[in-house]
Amino acid sequence: MTLPPDHWPRLKEVFAEARALPADLRAAYLAEACGGNEALRREVESLLASETPAKSFLETPAVLLADTAAKRLEGQRVGPYQITSWIGAGGMGEVYRARDATLGREVAIKMLPRIFASDPDRLARFDREARMLGSLNHPHIGAIYGVEQWEGVPALILELVEGPTLADRLATGPVPLTEALGIVRQIADALEAAHARGIVHRDLKPANIKITPDGIVKVLDFGLAKAVASDAVHDRSTSPAVTVSGTHEGVILGTAPYMSPEQARGQTVDKRTDIWAFGCVLYELLTGRMTFPGKTASDHIAAILERDPDWAALPVTTPLSIRRLLRRCLEKESARRLPDIAVARLEIDDVAGETGGAGEATASVTSRSRDGVWRSATAAAVVVALVAVGFAAWSARRPSPMTAPITFTLPAPEGLGYLAIYGALSLSSDGRHVAFVAVDATRRIADAATSPGALYVRSLGSQETKKLPGTDGASAPFWSPDGRFVGFIAGGNLKKVAVAGGAPVTLAERSTGRSAWSAQGVILFNRTGDLPGLYRIPDTGGEPTRVTELDGYPDEVGQFYPMFLPDGRRFLFVGGHIDRSKRAIYLASLDSKTRTRLIDVYSQPDYAPGFLLYQRGGAVMAHPFDEKQGRLTGDAVVIAEGVDSDNINGRAAFSVSANGALIYRSGPATGGTGRLTWFDRSGKALGTIAENGFYRYPRVSPDGRQVVVTFSRDGAWMDLWQIDLARGFPTRSTFHPEDDFNPSVWSPDSQRVVFSSSRTRKGVVDLYQQPAAGAATPELLWASDKCKTASGFSPDGSILLVDQWTNCGETSDIWALPMTGDRKPFPVIATTSIENAAVFSPSGRLIAYVSNKSGVYQVYVQPFPTGTSVQVSGGNGRSPRWTADGRTVLYSAVNETSTRTFVAETAFMAVDVTTSGSTVIPGSPRMLFMQRHVGGGMNGFAFDPTSQRFLLVVPDQKEFTPITVLLNWPSLLSKD
């Protein structure tokens, strides 16, 4: 196509502008200046190429080239979302309003450029980055709910944020100091949360910041500049396309006036690029003018690189500390720039205190001391939030539906961290106090013997926090109806402790999970060891009495997480069943063995007047519930999102009171996700082999070429997947609807994999093997009335070591299964203690295994098949592995508290082992390195003897996240 003559003046103009830019910024400028005029773009590129050396930026596609949508999409469906109206274009694509047909909520859908559909590399990059961005959950960050496809084009499903942008607000002129500081304080909160997760915005500007009608700031488009960048362009993830105003319809672009110097040069950027843009936004709020003005993109970039802001334009009333903060944010050399946005937040907090509370513009206020330790939200901020809803009215059963909801975070007290155990927090019935499990966040597990977490009680209306004595090792707290006692589980026993003081009292043995306490003095709990299920006991103690009947053990594995209704007779619980279609929330009574199925949701239930609450994925749902009739009515509504949950076990991380308060801990919807990451023996990370996912039990093949891992795509169904290390992506190898799981074991020739599954007989886990390629139907190796997991082959492949469990988890012994002949299993170590995880030495003459016969899990070594065992670990030990020369045993020393969590703080240990005849002689254990990873105990780790590398599942999320408090959530359900 030839350019018409009347377009030549425009060609000359665009060519002159592009020529004046640095080479690595020209493609981005052409994406804006030429829009959809491909003929114009080609002519300009041709002119530039005539004076540009080969291999220039023009030989690679523009990073953020966009096209205007050929048609509007009103009325179309994108996945479960019905598009209702067009909102606008620009920024990062076309944006539409849509209705979520599944959850009944309004969302925003951002349709990305069609260029994505024909660029597999970009699609893959976008998918990786979008997954990471979707993990962001913060009150000042516009949430990403998911990704869908429409005609091959990615569509981001976003939180619909109502209200004007900051650019709209600036159109009316400068913003008063107090209001400006309140706005940037919230922006700093958002950036701090994202930077803590390694996410950089890269395109922070007023048009990407909204202010909701109730004054809450929401930062939009976090990290999308990187998500949509093309891998084909060198480091383009750090430098979005350039535009002057960011308003050109249909063009995906960044914004020149807010780009840092390193970003403008196309260099690698980090969080200090956001700090620069933050300074630009703050300057513009105070002055009403751009920090680096200009008519064209090149004018802006020249000003950024060569000139300082007009400091005289700042209002004379601008405090000296804010002027100093602006100068530090806008240092052109990134090394001299403010190093962390938390410093800016602290400076703003100080000024807010001096000027009358600018930082109180939102109730979502947290603070951190200057030495980096989390502190509680200030008493003033919490009191302000509570007064806003009328704290006195909270003694009523139900708040006024006209009262607006308020959200704020509740950081752990100084030096403590909330333990990431599901159900490790509980709200009192009156909504005034929180019971939680916390650990010493200032200590690491250098000797793998850090004291476990303990129970604390905290008032929502003050900073008062009290540790309850004698509660070390506590989990699953729950309140007495009058708020005088907190019940909990410790050492496998059900206990209670008075909040006012005194020693804990043991009520029952062999207990687990969250319990419930009625106003009539009855406690419901889940008992272990015997036939599992729900039992009742007086709150003074006594003999437990069975309450519920199982629907055919072992098909129904138990009932869990009871919650009493106000009458004290009826209660809710979740039924655990091998048949997933029978997993549901039920209603039952102390007076009857019958039950009523309420809803097919496998989630810990909770109750508030008129509502059944449960989790679906990472969302807390409130479902209208007729308490008298005992039935659900209407539709469930989302009241909180981004809540930590465990879809596999039905556990959740939220608690609700009777008067409209909700507390929860943020986190991934499946709990325990992470990346498969290599480490050397010094603990240095060597890279990842798979993206973030729900992985368990990684095992490296003996030839070092493959990894087999248990993987769940949806957080519920477990299958075996294999990763070819040369190709670098997972391939599914089992496809049965029942779970295939537990540590898979490679044959010595790397040709077969042995795994566990209940696919043949529900409720009993048997052993299977299949070719490593996974094409054949798995062969049943060993079926018995006990659950079995394989742990290791002999070097010649003739013997398979197996853990055989009583009641699928009570006690275990070590057995040997011959792989030839009659294949008749025989016991190797069978005692009243737990023994498991046995692995052969490379010679086949020794085995290393784990036992709790000393009262603590330790690693032992003994000759095979019989001989005297010797403890080789110190402190505690799990998951033994041998080095290739057979001279050293590696093992993990896991904090016993963290074995109850998805994230374990682990010391990886080594101990040399020699023999004299049949006598085992251990050396002194030494620590190689420490690393937080997903899965303690048997989840363990993989070790590749050929390369001396460790393979761990490393979590993305932090273990110590603050508790979020949502007051008066029922007002979210009121119909206006």
Short mmCIF file of N, CA, C and O in Angstrom, two decimals, residues 575-644:
data_model
loop_
_atom_site.label_atom_id
_atom_site.label_comp_id
_atom_site.label_asym_id
_atom_site.label_seq_id
_atom_site.Cartn_x
_atom_site.Cartn_y
_atom_site.Cartn_z
N GLY A 575 -19.36 -32.27 55.56
CA GLY A 575 -19.13 -33.70 55.47
C GLY A 575 -18.00 -34.02 54.52
O GLY A 575 -18.02 -33.62 53.35
N GLY A 576 -17.00 -34.77 55.02
CA GLY A 576 -15.90 -35.20 54.18
C GLY A 576 -16.17 -36.59 53.64
O GLY A 576 -16.49 -37.52 54.39
N HIS A 577 -16.08 -36.76 52.34
CA HIS A 577 -16.46 -38.01 51.70
C HIS A 577 -15.48 -38.33 50.58
O HIS A 577 -15.01 -37.43 49.89
N ILE A 578 -15.19 -39.63 50.41
CA ILE A 578 -14.35 -40.02 49.30
C ILE A 578 -15.00 -39.64 47.98
O ILE A 578 -14.35 -39.16 47.04
N ASP A 579 -16.31 -39.82 47.90
CA ASP A 579 -17.07 -39.41 46.72
C ASP A 579 -17.26 -37.90 46.78
O ASP A 579 -18.01 -37.38 47.61
N ARG A 580 -16.59 -37.18 45.91
CA ARG A 580 -16.61 -35.72 45.97
C ARG A 580 -18.01 -35.15 45.80
O ARG A 580 -18.30 -34.06 46.28
N SER A 581 -18.88 -35.85 45.09
CA SER A 581 -20.23 -35.34 44.89
C SER A 581 -21.03 -35.33 46.18
O SER A 581 -22.08 -34.69 46.26
N LYS A 582 -20.56 -36.02 47.22
CA LYS A 582 -21.27 -36.06 48.49
C LYS A 582 -20.67 -35.13 49.53
O LYS A 582 -21.10 -35.11 50.68
N ARG A 583 -19.65 -34.38 49.14
CA ARG A 583 -19.08 -33.39 50.05
C ARG A 583 -19.99 -32.18 50.07
O ARG A 583 -20.28 -31.59 49.03
N ALA A 584 -20.42 -31.77 51.26
CA ALA A 584 -21.41 -30.70 51.34
C ALA A 584 -21.46 -30.16 52.76
O ALA A 584 -20.89 -30.73 53.69
N ILE A 585 -22.16 -29.03 52.91
CA ILE A 585 -22.49 -28.48 54.22
C ILE A 585 -23.85 -29.04 54.62
O ILE A 585 -24.81 -29.00 53.84
N TYR A 586 -23.92 -29.55 55.85
CA TYR A 586 -25.14 -30.18 56.35
C TYR A 586 -25.65 -29.45 57.59
O TYR A 586 -24.90 -28.78 58.31
N LEU A 587 -26.94 -29.64 57.85
CA LEU A 587 -27.58 -29.18 59.08
C LEU A 587 -28.00 -30.41 59.86
O LEU A 587 -28.62 -31.33 59.31
N ALA A 588 -27.67 -30.48 61.15
CA ALA A 588 -28.00 -31.64 61.99
C ALA A 588 -28.43 -31.14 63.36
O ALA A 588 -28.45 -29.93 63.63
N SER A 589 -28.77 -32.09 64.23
CA SER A 589 -29.27 -31.74 65.56
C SER A 589 -28.70 -32.70 66.59
O SER A 589 -28.44 -33.88 66.29
N LEU A 590 -28.56 -32.21 67.82
CA LEU A 590 -28.14 -33.07 68.92
C LEU A 590 -29.20 -34.11 69.25
O LEU A 590 -28.92 -35.12 69.90
N ASP A 591 -30.44 -33.86 68.81
CA ASP A 591 -31.57 -34.71 69.18
C ASP A 591 -31.89 -35.77 68.14
O ASP A 591 -32.86 -36.52 68.30
N SER A 592 -31.10 -35.85 67.07
CA SER A 592 -31.44 -36.78 66.00
C SER A 592 -30.18 -37.19 65.25
O SER A 592 -29.20 -36.45 65.22
N LYS A 593 -30.22 -38.39 64.66
CA LYS A 593 -29.10 -38.86 63.86
C LYS A 593 -29.24 -38.46 62.38
O LYS A 593 -28.36 -38.73 61.58
N THR A 594 -30.37 -37.84 62.03
CA THR A 594 -30.58 -37.44 60.64
C THR A 594 -29.87 -36.14 60.35
O THR A 594 -29.51 -35.39 61.26
N ARG A 595 -29.70 -35.86 59.09
CA ARG A 595 -29.06 -34.63 58.66
C ARG A 595 -29.74 -34.10 57.42
O ARG A 595 -30.38 -34.86 56.68
N THR A 596 -29.60 -32.81 57.17
CA THR A 596 -30.16 -32.18 55.99
C THR A 596 -29.04 -31.57 55.17
O THR A 596 -28.23 -30.79 55.69
N ARG A 597 -28.99 -31.94 53.91
CA ARG A 597 -27.97 -31.40 53.00
C ARG A 597 -28.39 -29.99 52.60
O ARG A 597 -29.46 -29.79 52.02
N LEU A 598 -27.54 -28.99 52.89
CA LEU A 598 -27.88 -27.60 52.60
C LEU A 598 -27.33 -27.14 51.25
O LEU A 598 -28.04 -26.53 50.46
N ILE A 599 -26.06 -27.40 50.99
CA ILE A 599 -25.45 -26.90 49.76
C ILE A 599 -24.20 -27.70 49.46
O ILE A 599 -23.47 -28.11 50.37
N ASP A 600 -23.95 -27.95 48.19
CA ASP A 600 -22.80 -28.74 47.75
C ASP A 600 -21.55 -27.87 47.72
O ASP A 600 -21.04 -27.50 46.65
N VAL A 601 -21.07 -27.51 48.89
CA VAL A 601 -19.85 -26.72 49.04
C VAL A 601 -19.00 -27.40 50.08
O VAL A 601 -19.48 -27.74 51.17
N TYR A 602 -17.74 -27.63 49.75
CA TYR A 602 -16.83 -28.26 50.70
C TYR A 602 -16.02 -27.16 51.38
O TYR A 602 -14.92 -26.82 50.96
N SER A 603 -16.61 -26.58 52.41
CA SER A 603 -15.99 -25.43 53.08
C SER A 603 -16.45 -25.37 54.52
O SER A 603 -17.60 -25.68 54.84
N GLN A 604 -15.55 -24.97 55.36
CA GLN A 604 -15.87 -24.69 56.75
C GLN A 604 -17.04 -23.71 56.82
O GLN A 604 -16.96 -22.61 56.28
N PRO A 605 -18.16 -24.07 57.48
CA PRO A 605 -19.30 -23.14 57.55
C PRO A 605 -19.23 -22.23 58.76
O PRO A 605 -18.58 -22.55 59.76
N ASP A 606 -19.90 -21.12 58.67
CA ASP A 606 -20.07 -20.23 59.82
C ASP A 606 -21.47 -19.64 59.74
O ASP A 606 -22.14 -19.75 58.70
N TYR A 607 -21.90 -19.06 60.84
CA TYR A 607 -23.29 -18.57 60.89
C TYR A 607 -23.33 -17.18 61.50
O TYR A 607 -22.64 -16.86 62.47
N ALA A 608 -24.15 -16.31 60.88
CA ALA A 608 -24.51 -15.01 61.43
C ALA A 608 -26.02 -14.87 61.24
O ALA A 608 -26.58 -15.51 60.33
N PRO A 609 -26.70 -14.11 62.07
CA PRO A 609 -28.16 -14.06 61.99
C PRO A 609 -28.65 -13.84 60.56
O PRO A 609 -28.37 -12.84 59.93
N GLY A 610 -29.38 -14.83 60.06
CA GLY A 610 -29.97 -14.74 58.73
C GLY A 610 -29.08 -15.20 57.60
O GLY A 610 -29.51 -15.18 56.45
N PHE A 611 -27.85 -15.67 57.90
CA PHE A 611 -26.93 -16.03 56.83
C PHE A 611 -26.08 -17.24 57.19
O PHE A 611 -25.63 -17.39 58.33
N LEU A 612 -25.88 -18.09 56.19
CA LEU A 612 -24.86 -19.12 56.22
C LEU A 612 -23.65 -18.58 55.47
O LEU A 612 -23.78 -18.12 54.33
N LEU A 613 -22.48 -18.63 56.09
CA LEU A 613 -21.26 -18.15 55.45
C LEU A 613 -20.34 -19.31 55.15
O LEU A 613 -20.22 -20.25 55.95
N TYR A 614 -19.71 -19.26 53.99
CA TYR A 614 -18.76 -20.28 53.59
C TYR A 614 -17.83 -19.68 52.55
O TYR A 614 -18.03 -18.55 52.09
N GLN A 615 -16.80 -20.44 52.19
CA GLN A 615 -15.88 -19.98 51.16
C GLN A 615 -16.07 -20.78 49.88
O GLN A 615 -16.31 -21.99 49.92
N ARG A 616 -15.97 -20.08 48.78
CA ARG A 616 -15.91 -20.71 47.47
C ARG A 616 -14.67 -20.15 46.80
O ARG A 616 -14.64 -18.99 46.39
N GLY A 617 -13.64 -20.99 46.71
CA GLY A 617 -12.36 -20.47 46.27
C GLY A 617 -11.85 -19.47 47.28
O GLY A 617 -11.85 -19.70 48.48
N GLY A 618 -11.44 -18.31 46.81
CA GLY A 618 -10.92 -17.28 47.70
C GLY A 618 -11.93 -16.25 48.10
O GLY A 618 -11.56 -15.18 48.60
N ALA A 619 -13.24 -16.54 47.92
CA ALA A 619 -14.29 -15.57 48.27
C ALA A 619 -15.11 -16.09 49.44
O ALA A 619 -15.45 -17.28 49.52
N VAL A 620 -15.42 -15.20 50.38
CA VAL A 620 -16.37 -15.52 51.45
C VAL A 620 -17.76 -15.17 50.95
O VAL A 620 -18.01 -14.04 50.52
N MET A 621 -18.67 -16.14 51.02
CA MET A 621 -20.03 -15.98 50.53
C MET A 621 -20.99 -15.88 51.71
O MET A 621 -20.85 -16.60 52.70
N ALA A 622 -21.96 -15.01 51.59
CA ALA A 622 -23.05 -14.92 52.57
C ALA A 622 -24.33 -15.37 51.86
O ALA A 622 -24.77 -14.74 50.90
N HIS A 623 -24.91 -16.48 52.33
CA HIS A 623 -26.08 -17.07 51.69
C HIS A 623 -27.26 -16.89 52.63
O HIS A 623 -27.23 -17.37 53.76
N PRO A 624 -28.34 -16.20 52.20
CA PRO A 624 -29.51 -16.05 53.08
C PRO A 624 -30.00 -17.40 53.60
O PRO A 624 -30.11 -18.37 52.83
N PHE A 625 -30.28 -17.46 54.90
CA PHE A 625 -30.60 -18.73 55.56
C PHE A 625 -31.76 -18.52 56.52
O PHE A 625 -31.70 -17.67 57.41
N ASP A 626 -32.84 -19.28 56.29
CA ASP A 626 -34.00 -19.26 57.18
C ASP A 626 -33.72 -20.19 58.35
O ASP A 626 -33.82 -21.41 58.23
N GLU A 627 -33.35 -19.60 59.47
CA GLU A 627 -32.94 -20.40 60.62
C GLU A 627 -34.09 -21.27 61.14
O GLU A 627 -33.89 -22.45 61.48
N LYS A 628 -35.29 -20.74 61.18
CA LYS A 628 -36.43 -21.51 61.72
C LYS A 628 -36.75 -22.70 60.82
O LYS A 628 -37.01 -23.80 61.31
N GLN A 629 -36.77 -22.47 59.51
CA GLN A 629 -37.09 -23.54 58.58
C GLN A 629 -35.87 -24.43 58.27
O GLN A 629 -36.02 -25.52 57.72
N GLY A 630 -34.70 -23.95 58.59
CA GLY A 630 -33.49 -24.73 58.32
C GLY A 630 -33.21 -24.91 56.85
O GLY A 630 -32.82 -26.00 56.41
N ARG A 631 -33.37 -23.83 56.07
CA ARG A 631 -33.14 -23.95 54.63
C ARG A 631 -32.57 -22.64 54.09
O ARG A 631 -32.77 -21.57 54.66
N LEU A 632 -31.86 -22.77 52.97
CA LEU A 632 -31.30 -21.61 52.31
C LEU A 632 -32.35 -20.93 51.46
O LEU A 632 -33.23 -21.59 50.88
N THR A 633 -32.26 -19.62 51.37
CA THR A 633 -33.16 -18.85 50.52
C THR A 633 -32.33 -17.86 49.72
O THR A 633 -31.26 -17.42 50.15
N GLY A 634 -32.82 -17.49 48.55
CA GLY A 634 -32.12 -16.48 47.76
C GLY A 634 -30.79 -16.96 47.24
O GLY A 634 -30.50 -18.16 47.17
N ASP A 635 -29.95 -16.00 46.87
CA ASP A 635 -28.66 -16.29 46.26
C ASP A 635 -27.53 -15.83 47.17
O ASP A 635 -27.66 -14.86 47.92
N ALA A 636 -26.42 -16.55 47.08
CA ALA A 636 -25.23 -16.18 47.84
C ALA A 636 -24.60 -14.93 47.24
O ALA A 636 -24.64 -14.70 46.03
N VAL A 637 -24.01 -14.11 48.10
CA VAL A 637 -23.36 -12.86 47.68
C VAL A 637 -21.95 -12.83 48.24
O VAL A 637 -21.70 -13.22 49.39
N VAL A 638 -21.01 -12.38 47.43
CA VAL A 638 -19.62 -12.25 47.87
C VAL A 638 -19.50 -11.06 48.83
O VAL A 638 -19.94 -9.96 48.50
N ILE A 639 -18.93 -11.29 50.00
CA ILE A 639 -18.70 -10.18 50.93
C ILE A 639 -17.22 -9.91 51.17
O ILE A 639 -16.87 -8.88 51.73
N ALA A 640 -16.35 -10.82 50.78
CA ALA A 640 -14.91 -10.60 50.89
C ALA A 640 -14.22 -11.48 49.86
O ALA A 640 -14.66 -12.60 49.61
N GLU A 641 -13.15 -10.96 49.28
CA GLU A 641 -12.42 -11.71 48.26
C GLU A 641 -10.94 -11.76 48.61
O GLU A 641 -10.46 -11.02 49.45
N GLY A 642 -10.22 -12.67 47.92
CA GLY A 642 -8.80 -12.82 48.18
C GLY A 642 -8.51 -13.40 49.54
O GLY A 642 -7.50 -13.10 50.16
N VAL A 643 -9.42 -14.27 50.03
CA VAL A 643 -9.28 -14.83 51.36
C VAL A 643 -8.56 -16.17 51.26
O VAL A 643 -8.86 -16.99 50.39
N ASP A 644 -7.61 -16.40 52.16
CA ASP A 644 -6.87 -17.65 52.16
C ASP A 644 -7.82 -18.82 52.40
O ASP A 644 -8.75 -18.72 53.20
#
